[in-house]
Coordinates of C-alpha atoms in Angstrom, one line a residue:
M10 CA 15.4 40.3 -1.1
T11 CA 13.5 42.7 1.1
V12 CA 11.8 41.1 4.2
L13 CA 7.8 42.0 3.8
N14 CA 6.4 44.9 5.2
E15 CA 2.8 46.3 5.2
T16 CA 2.9 47.4 1.4
T17 CA 4.9 44.7 -0.1
A18 CA 3.4 42.8 -2.4
P19 CA 5.6 39.9 -3.1
T20 CA 5.9 37.4 -6.3
T21 CA 7.0 34.1 -6.4
A22 CA 10.8 34.7 -6.0
P23 CA 13.6 33.1 -7.8
P24 CA 15.3 29.9 -6.1
R25 CA 18.3 30.8 -3.9
L26 CA 20.8 28.1 -3.9
P27 CA 22.5 27.8 -0.3
D28 CA 25.5 30.4 -0.2
P29 CA 28.7 28.5 1.7
H30 CA 30.2 32.2 2.5
H31 CA 27.2 33.2 4.6
A32 CA 26.8 32.3 8.2
A33 CA 24.1 30.0 9.2
A34 CA 21.5 31.6 10.7
S35 CA 19.3 30.6 13.8
W36 CA 15.7 29.7 14.5
L37 CA 15.2 32.6 16.8
S38 CA 16.5 35.1 14.3
V39 CA 13.5 33.7 11.8
L40 CA 10.8 34.3 14.5
R41 CA 12.4 37.6 15.1
L42 CA 11.3 38.4 11.2
P43 CA 8.4 40.1 11.0
H44 CA 5.2 38.1 10.0
C45 CA 7.6 34.8 10.7
A46 CA 6.1 33.7 13.7
R47 CA 2.2 34.2 13.0
L48 CA 2.8 32.4 9.7
L49 CA 4.4 29.2 11.5
G50 CA 2.0 29.2 14.1
A51 CA -1.1 29.6 11.9
T52 CA 0.2 26.7 10.0
L53 CA 0.7 24.8 13.1
L54 CA -2.7 25.1 14.1
G55 CA -4.2 24.6 10.7
R56 CA -2.2 21.5 10.3
L57 CA -3.5 20.0 13.5
P58 CA -6.4 18.1 11.8
L59 CA -3.6 16.2 10.2
G60 CA -2.1 14.7 13.4
V61 CA -6.1 14.8 15.5
A62 CA -8.3 13.2 12.8
P63 CA -6.8 9.9 12.2
V64 CA -7.0 9.2 16.2
A65 CA -10.3 11.1 16.5
L66 CA -12.3 9.0 13.6
L67 CA -11.2 5.6 15.1
L68 CA -12.6 6.9 18.4
A69 CA -15.9 8.4 17.1
V70 CA -16.3 4.6 15.2
R71 CA -15.8 2.8 18.4
D72 CA -18.0 5.4 20.3
Q73 CA -20.7 4.3 18.2
G74 CA -20.3 0.7 18.7
G75 CA -18.2 0.2 15.1
S76 CA -15.1 -2.2 14.9
Y77 CA -11.3 -1.1 14.9
T78 CA -11.5 -2.2 11.4
W79 CA -13.5 0.4 10.1
G80 CA -12.5 3.0 12.1
A81 CA -9.0 2.1 10.7
A82 CA -10.1 2.2 7.2
L83 CA -11.8 5.8 7.7
A84 CA -8.4 6.9 8.9
A85 CA -6.8 5.6 6.1
V86 CA -9.0 6.9 3.5
F87 CA -8.6 10.3 5.2
G88 CA -4.5 9.7 5.1
L89 CA -4.5 9.2 1.6
A90 CA -6.9 11.9 0.4
V91 CA -4.8 14.2 2.1
A92 CA -1.8 12.8 0.1
A93 CA -3.8 12.7 -3.0
G94 CA -5.6 16.6 -2.4
Q95 CA -2.3 18.7 -1.5
P96 CA -0.6 18.8 -5.3
M97 CA -4.0 19.5 -6.8
L98 CA -4.8 22.4 -4.4
G99 CA -1.2 23.3 -4.6
R100 CA -1.7 23.8 -8.3
L101 CA -4.9 25.7 -7.9
V102 CA -3.0 27.8 -5.6
D103 CA -0.3 28.7 -8.0
R104 CA -2.9 29.5 -10.5
I105 CA -5.2 32.2 -8.5
G106 CA -3.2 32.9 -5.2
Q107 CA -3.7 31.3 -1.9
T108 CA -6.4 33.1 -0.4
V109 CA -9.6 31.6 -1.6
P110 CA -8.4 27.8 -1.8
I111 CA -7.3 28.0 1.4
L112 CA -10.3 29.6 3.0
T113 CA -12.7 27.6 1.0
S114 CA -10.8 23.9 0.9
A115 CA -10.7 24.4 5.2
L116 CA -14.0 25.4 5.7
L117 CA -15.2 22.3 3.6
S118 CA -12.6 20.0 5.6
A119 CA -14.4 21.2 8.6
I120 CA -17.8 20.5 7.6
A121 CA -16.8 17.5 6.5
L122 CA -14.9 16.1 9.7
A123 CA -18.2 17.1 11.7
V124 CA -20.5 15.1 9.4
V125 CA -18.4 11.9 10.2
P126 CA -19.9 11.1 13.3
V127 CA -23.6 12.6 12.5
A128 CA -23.7 10.2 9.6
G129 CA -22.9 7.1 11.7
T130 CA -21.6 4.2 11.3
D131 CA -25.2 2.9 10.3
R132 CA -24.5 4.8 7.1
P133 CA -20.9 3.6 6.3
I134 CA -21.0 5.4 2.7
A135 CA -22.0 8.7 4.0
Q136 CA -19.3 8.4 6.7
L137 CA -16.6 7.1 4.1
T138 CA -17.3 10.0 1.7
A139 CA -16.9 12.5 4.8
A140 CA -13.9 11.2 5.5
L141 CA -12.8 11.4 2.0
V142 CA -13.7 15.0 1.7
A143 CA -12.2 15.9 4.9
G144 CA -8.9 14.5 3.8
A145 CA -8.8 15.9 0.2
A146 CA -9.8 19.2 1.1
A147 CA -7.4 19.7 3.7
P148 CA -6.0 23.1 3.1
P149 CA -2.5 23.2 1.6
L150 CA -1.0 24.9 4.4
E151 CA 2.3 23.4 4.1
A152 CA 3.1 24.1 0.9
S153 CA 1.9 27.5 1.2
L154 CA 4.1 28.3 3.9
R155 CA 7.1 26.8 2.0
A156 CA 6.1 29.1 -1.0
L157 CA 6.1 32.1 1.2
W158 CA 9.4 31.6 3.2
S159 CA 11.3 32.6 0.5
Q160 CA 9.2 36.2 0.4
V161 CA 9.9 36.8 4.2
V162 CA 13.0 36.0 4.8
P163 CA 16.6 38.3 3.8
S164 CA 18.7 35.6 3.0
A165 CA 19.5 32.3 2.0
A166 CA 21.0 31.1 5.5
H167 CA 17.8 32.5 6.7
L168 CA 15.6 30.7 4.3
R169 CA 17.5 27.5 5.2
A170 CA 16.7 28.1 8.9
A171 CA 13.1 28.5 8.1
Y172 CA 12.8 25.4 6.5
G173 CA 14.6 23.5 9.3
L174 CA 12.2 25.3 12.0
D175 CA 9.2 24.4 9.7
S176 CA 10.3 20.5 9.4
G177 CA 11.1 20.1 13.0
S178 CA 8.2 22.2 14.5
Q179 CA 5.6 19.8 12.5
E180 CA 6.9 17.0 14.5
L181 CA 4.9 18.6 16.9
V182 CA 1.4 18.3 15.4
Y183 CA 2.1 14.4 15.2
V184 CA 3.0 14.3 18.8
A185 CA 0.3 16.4 20.0
G186 CA -2.6 15.5 17.7
P187 CA -3.0 11.9 19.2
L188 CA -3.1 13.2 22.8
L189 CA -5.5 16.2 22.1
A190 CA -7.9 13.7 20.1
T191 CA -7.8 11.2 23.0
S192 CA -8.1 14.0 25.7
I193 CA -10.9 16.1 23.9
T194 CA -12.9 12.4 23.4
A195 CA -12.6 11.9 27.1
L196 CA -14.0 15.2 28.5
A197 CA -16.6 16.2 25.8
G198 CA -17.0 12.8 23.3
S199 CA -16.0 12.1 20.0
T200 CA -18.2 14.1 18.0
T201 CA -17.0 17.3 20.0
A202 CA -13.2 15.9 19.2
L203 CA -13.6 16.2 15.6
A204 CA -16.0 19.4 15.1
T205 CA -13.0 21.1 17.5
T206 CA -10.5 19.5 15.4
G207 CA -12.1 20.8 12.3
L208 CA -12.5 24.4 13.8
L209 CA -9.1 24.6 15.0
G210 CA -7.6 23.6 11.3
L211 CA -10.1 26.5 10.1
A212 CA -8.6 29.1 12.7
G213 CA -5.1 28.4 11.7
A214 CA -6.1 28.4 8.0
A215 CA -7.9 31.7 8.1
T216 CA -5.0 33.2 10.2
L217 CA -2.7 32.6 7.5
A218 CA -4.7 33.4 4.3
F219 CA -5.8 36.5 6.1
S220 CA -1.8 37.4 6.8
T221 CA -0.4 40.0 4.8
P222 CA 2.6 37.9 2.8
S223 CA -0.6 35.4 2.1
R224 CA -3.0 38.0 0.8
A225 CA -0.2 39.8 -1.1
W226 CA 1.2 36.7 -2.7
R227 CA 0.6 36.4 -6.1
P228 CA 1.7 33.1 -8.6
T229 CA 4.2 33.5 -11.5
R230 CA 2.4 33.5 -14.9
T231 CA 4.3 30.8 -17.1
R232 CA 3.1 28.2 -19.5
T233 CA 1.6 25.2 -18.7
A234 CA 3.9 22.4 -18.4
G235 CA 0.8 19.8 -19.8
I236 CA -1.2 17.2 -17.8
L237 CA 2.0 16.2 -15.5
G238 CA 2.0 20.0 -14.2
A239 CA 4.9 20.1 -11.5
L240 CA 5.7 16.7 -12.2
R241 CA 7.3 17.6 -15.8
P242 CA 10.9 17.7 -14.6
A243 CA 12.5 14.6 -14.4
G244 CA 14.9 16.0 -11.7
L245 CA 11.7 16.5 -9.3
R246 CA 10.1 13.5 -10.1
T247 CA 13.3 11.6 -8.9
L248 CA 13.5 13.3 -5.7
L249 CA 10.0 12.7 -5.0
L250 CA 10.6 8.9 -5.9
A251 CA 13.5 9.1 -3.3
L252 CA 11.2 10.8 -0.7
V253 CA 8.4 8.2 -1.5
A254 CA 11.4 5.6 0.0
V255 CA 12.0 7.8 3.0
G256 CA 8.4 7.9 3.6
A257 CA 8.4 4.1 3.6
A258 CA 11.2 3.8 5.9
L259 CA 9.0 5.7 8.3
G260 CA 5.7 3.9 7.8
A261 CA 7.7 0.8 8.2
L262 CA 9.1 1.8 11.5
T263 CA 5.3 1.9 13.1
V264 CA 4.9 -1.8 12.3
S265 CA 8.5 -2.8 13.6
A266 CA 8.1 -0.9 16.9
L267 CA 5.0 -2.9 17.3
A268 CA 6.8 -6.2 16.3
T269 CA 10.0 -5.0 19.1
A270 CA 7.7 -4.1 21.8
E271 CA 6.0 -7.6 21.4
R272 CA 9.4 -9.3 21.2
Y273 CA 10.7 -7.8 24.3
G274 CA 7.6 -8.1 26.2
I275 CA 7.3 -3.6 26.8
A276 CA 4.3 -2.5 25.3
W277 CA 5.2 1.2 25.6
L278 CA 8.3 0.4 23.0
S279 CA 5.2 0.5 20.1
G280 CA 5.3 4.2 20.6
A281 CA 8.6 5.2 22.1
L282 CA 10.8 4.2 18.7
P283 CA 8.7 6.5 16.8
A284 CA 8.5 9.1 19.1
A285 CA 12.4 8.8 19.5
L286 CA 12.8 9.4 15.7
S287 CA 10.6 12.3 15.8
I288 CA 12.3 13.6 18.7
G289 CA 15.9 12.9 16.6
A290 CA 14.2 14.9 13.6
L291 CA 13.9 18.0 15.6
I292 CA 17.3 17.8 17.0
G293 CA 18.5 17.1 13.0
C294 CA 16.9 20.0 11.9
A295 CA 18.4 22.2 14.4
V296 CA 21.8 21.1 14.1
C297 CA 21.6 21.1 10.3
I298 CA 20.7 25.1 10.1
A299 CA 23.3 25.4 12.8
I300 CA 26.2 24.4 10.7
P301 CA 27.4 26.5 7.8
W302 CA 27.4 24.4 5.1
T303 CA 30.2 24.6 2.5
E304 CA 29.1 21.5 0.3
S305 CA 26.9 21.5 -2.5
L306 CA 23.0 21.0 -2.2
G307 CA 23.7 17.8 -4.1
T308 CA 26.2 16.8 -2.0
Q309 CA 24.2 17.8 1.2
L310 CA 21.6 15.7 -0.2
V311 CA 23.3 12.6 -0.7
Q312 CA 25.4 12.8 2.7
A313 CA 21.9 13.4 4.6
G314 CA 20.8 10.5 3.0
A315 CA 24.0 8.2 3.2
G316 CA 23.5 8.9 7.1
F317 CA 19.5 8.0 7.0
A318 CA 20.5 4.7 5.3
I319 CA 23.4 3.7 7.5
S320 CA 21.8 4.5 10.7
W321 CA 19.3 1.9 10.2
L322 CA 22.0 -1.0 10.2
P323 CA 22.5 -1.1 14.2
L324 CA 18.8 -1.1 15.0
C325 CA 18.7 -4.3 12.8
L326 CA 21.3 -6.0 15.2
G327 CA 18.7 -6.1 17.8
P328 CA 20.3 -4.0 20.5
G329 CA 17.9 -4.4 23.2
P330 CA 14.6 -2.5 24.2
Y331 CA 16.8 1.0 25.8
A332 CA 19.4 0.8 23.1
S333 CA 17.0 0.5 20.6
V334 CA 15.0 3.8 21.5
V335 CA 18.5 5.9 21.8
L336 CA 19.7 4.2 18.4
A337 CA 16.1 5.2 16.6
A338 CA 16.8 8.7 17.4
V339 CA 20.0 8.7 14.7
P340 CA 18.0 8.2 11.4
G341 CA 15.4 10.6 12.8
M342 CA 18.4 13.1 13.0
F343 CA 19.6 12.5 9.4
F344 CA 15.8 12.7 8.5
G345 CA 15.7 16.3 9.5
A346 CA 18.8 17.4 7.7
L347 CA 17.2 15.7 4.6
L348 CA 13.9 17.1 4.8
V349 CA 15.8 20.6 5.0
S350 CA 18.0 19.9 1.8
A351 CA 15.1 18.5 0.1
Y352 CA 13.2 21.7 0.6
Q353 CA 16.1 23.6 -1.0
A354 CA 16.3 21.4 -3.8
I355 CA 12.8 22.0 -4.5
D356 CA 13.1 25.4 -4.7
V357 CA 15.7 24.8 -7.7
L358 CA 13.7 22.1 -9.3
A359 CA 10.5 23.3 -9.6
H360 CA 9.4 24.9 -12.8
P361 CA 8.9 28.7 -11.7
G362 CA 5.2 29.5 -11.0
M363 CA 4.6 25.9 -10.0
V364 CA 6.3 25.8 -6.3
T365 CA 3.1 25.0 -4.3
E366 CA 2.0 22.2 -6.2
S367 CA 5.7 20.9 -6.2
Y368 CA 5.5 21.5 -2.7
G369 CA 2.0 19.7 -2.4
W370 CA 3.5 16.7 -4.2
L371 CA 6.3 16.4 -1.6
V372 CA 3.5 16.2 1.1
S373 CA 1.8 13.4 -1.0
A374 CA 5.2 11.5 -1.8
F375 CA 5.5 10.9 2.2
G376 CA 2.0 10.1 2.5
V377 CA 2.1 7.4 -0.2
G378 CA 5.5 6.3 1.4
T379 CA 4.4 5.7 4.6
A380 CA 1.1 3.8 3.5
L381 CA 3.7 1.6 1.3
G382 CA 6.1 1.2 4.3
T383 CA 3.3 0.2 6.6
A384 CA 2.1 -2.4 4.0
S385 CA 5.2 -3.6 3.4
A386 CA 6.7 -4.3 7.0
G387 CA 3.7 -6.7 7.7
P388 CA 4.6 -9.4 5.3
W389 CA 8.0 -9.6 6.8
H390 CA 6.8 -9.3 10.6
G391 CA 8.0 -5.9 11.1
S392 CA 11.7 -6.6 10.6
L393 CA 13.8 -3.5 10.5
F394 CA 15.5 -4.8 7.6
V395 CA 12.7 -3.2 5.5
P396 CA 13.3 0.3 6.6
A397 CA 16.9 -0.1 6.4
A398 CA 16.3 -1.1 2.7
A399 CA 14.2 1.4 2.0
A400 CA 16.8 3.7 3.0
A401 CA 18.8 2.4 0.9
T402 CA 16.7 2.8 -2.1
A403 CA 16.4 6.4 -1.2
L404 CA 20.2 6.9 -1.1
A405 CA 20.5 5.6 -4.8
L406 CA 17.7 8.0 -6.1
L407 CA 19.4 11.2 -4.3
H408 CA 22.5 10.4 -6.2
A409 CA 20.6 10.6 -9.4
V410 CA 19.2 13.9 -8.2
Q411 CA 22.6 15.0 -7.0
S412 CA 23.6 15.0 -10.8
R413 CA 20.7 16.9 -11.7
L414 CA 21.4 19.7 -9.2
A415 CA 25.1 19.5 -10.4
R416 CA 24.0 20.1 -14.1
G417 CA 21.4 22.9 -13.2
V418 CA 18.6 20.9 -15.0
R419 CA 14.9 21.2 -14.2
S420 CA 13.6 19.0 -17.3

């Protein structure tokens, strides 16, 4: 495949399986390719609201004298709306192209975020509706970028590196997001924080939408897959269920981290354990793309899933506060490798012409899984056996995905 230049007009490319004889490519080699740094930077900027908005919504409610319960409800509605909206917007992109859906949804989401503090806690229905619209209209930047990667890199090794760079760097959104929300609120107030969040998201979305690869990208015309759309392939549905289980493990860790902090009487552990997992994910992505894999894609998925499941067990033994922080990075490393392989599996399992929607369902799967994991961990008082059980469930489902990939079937 040819790397894009200013006159290249891409269409959706066929999936490329990892080439075991091709040397690994580095993140730097990807960033040096035409368009790649701009595309990644634009989507990271555009995705900032996903990391900023939940905290900013809570702070806005508290500034207006509202309760933590109401603030948390708005943040939850925003997150669930994002999970619901991504595959639907992805389906629209697959039908009409990227430019109009990305720009329109980003503008609508930015306006809705600005409306939340204006509506005020004395008009809860209006505030709830604004949070719902802001989440549902969040532009499908993550899915759109992954649809573009195969158009702007020259080899399967570079594609794997791009996926690793993408998944690793997105952790920065969720690390920087809360810090940005609290900083802007402290300096200029929560109303400004939400308005700025929307504008930053709109700026990132516009940068992506007006880029040459995005404007030139054309959906592949294909017969309809019926009401299920991109979910028609059984292999893809199984993979998404596995990713729901993976997301549940991550969501349960949030509660487990708080319980661990209370058990040891060390408040900072509630943030340190999730942060350690995120750092581990970044390391895992880097290591994963640095190794020239010789195993099949299905085997890579299962190996990463097995490592992810097994690495929770030492944490279940209660190793102590400092050892827990170190050990929490280990599931993160396998999570990073699992993500990279999952992106490639979606390329193979997705119906032609439905790749953006398929990636939208991946975002949704993690969102739903995180919510389920957080809810499930509560009754078990934050036991670390909950994320371990979720990871074991994911591993069982990944074995089924491996058999689908081995047979090369989508249906």
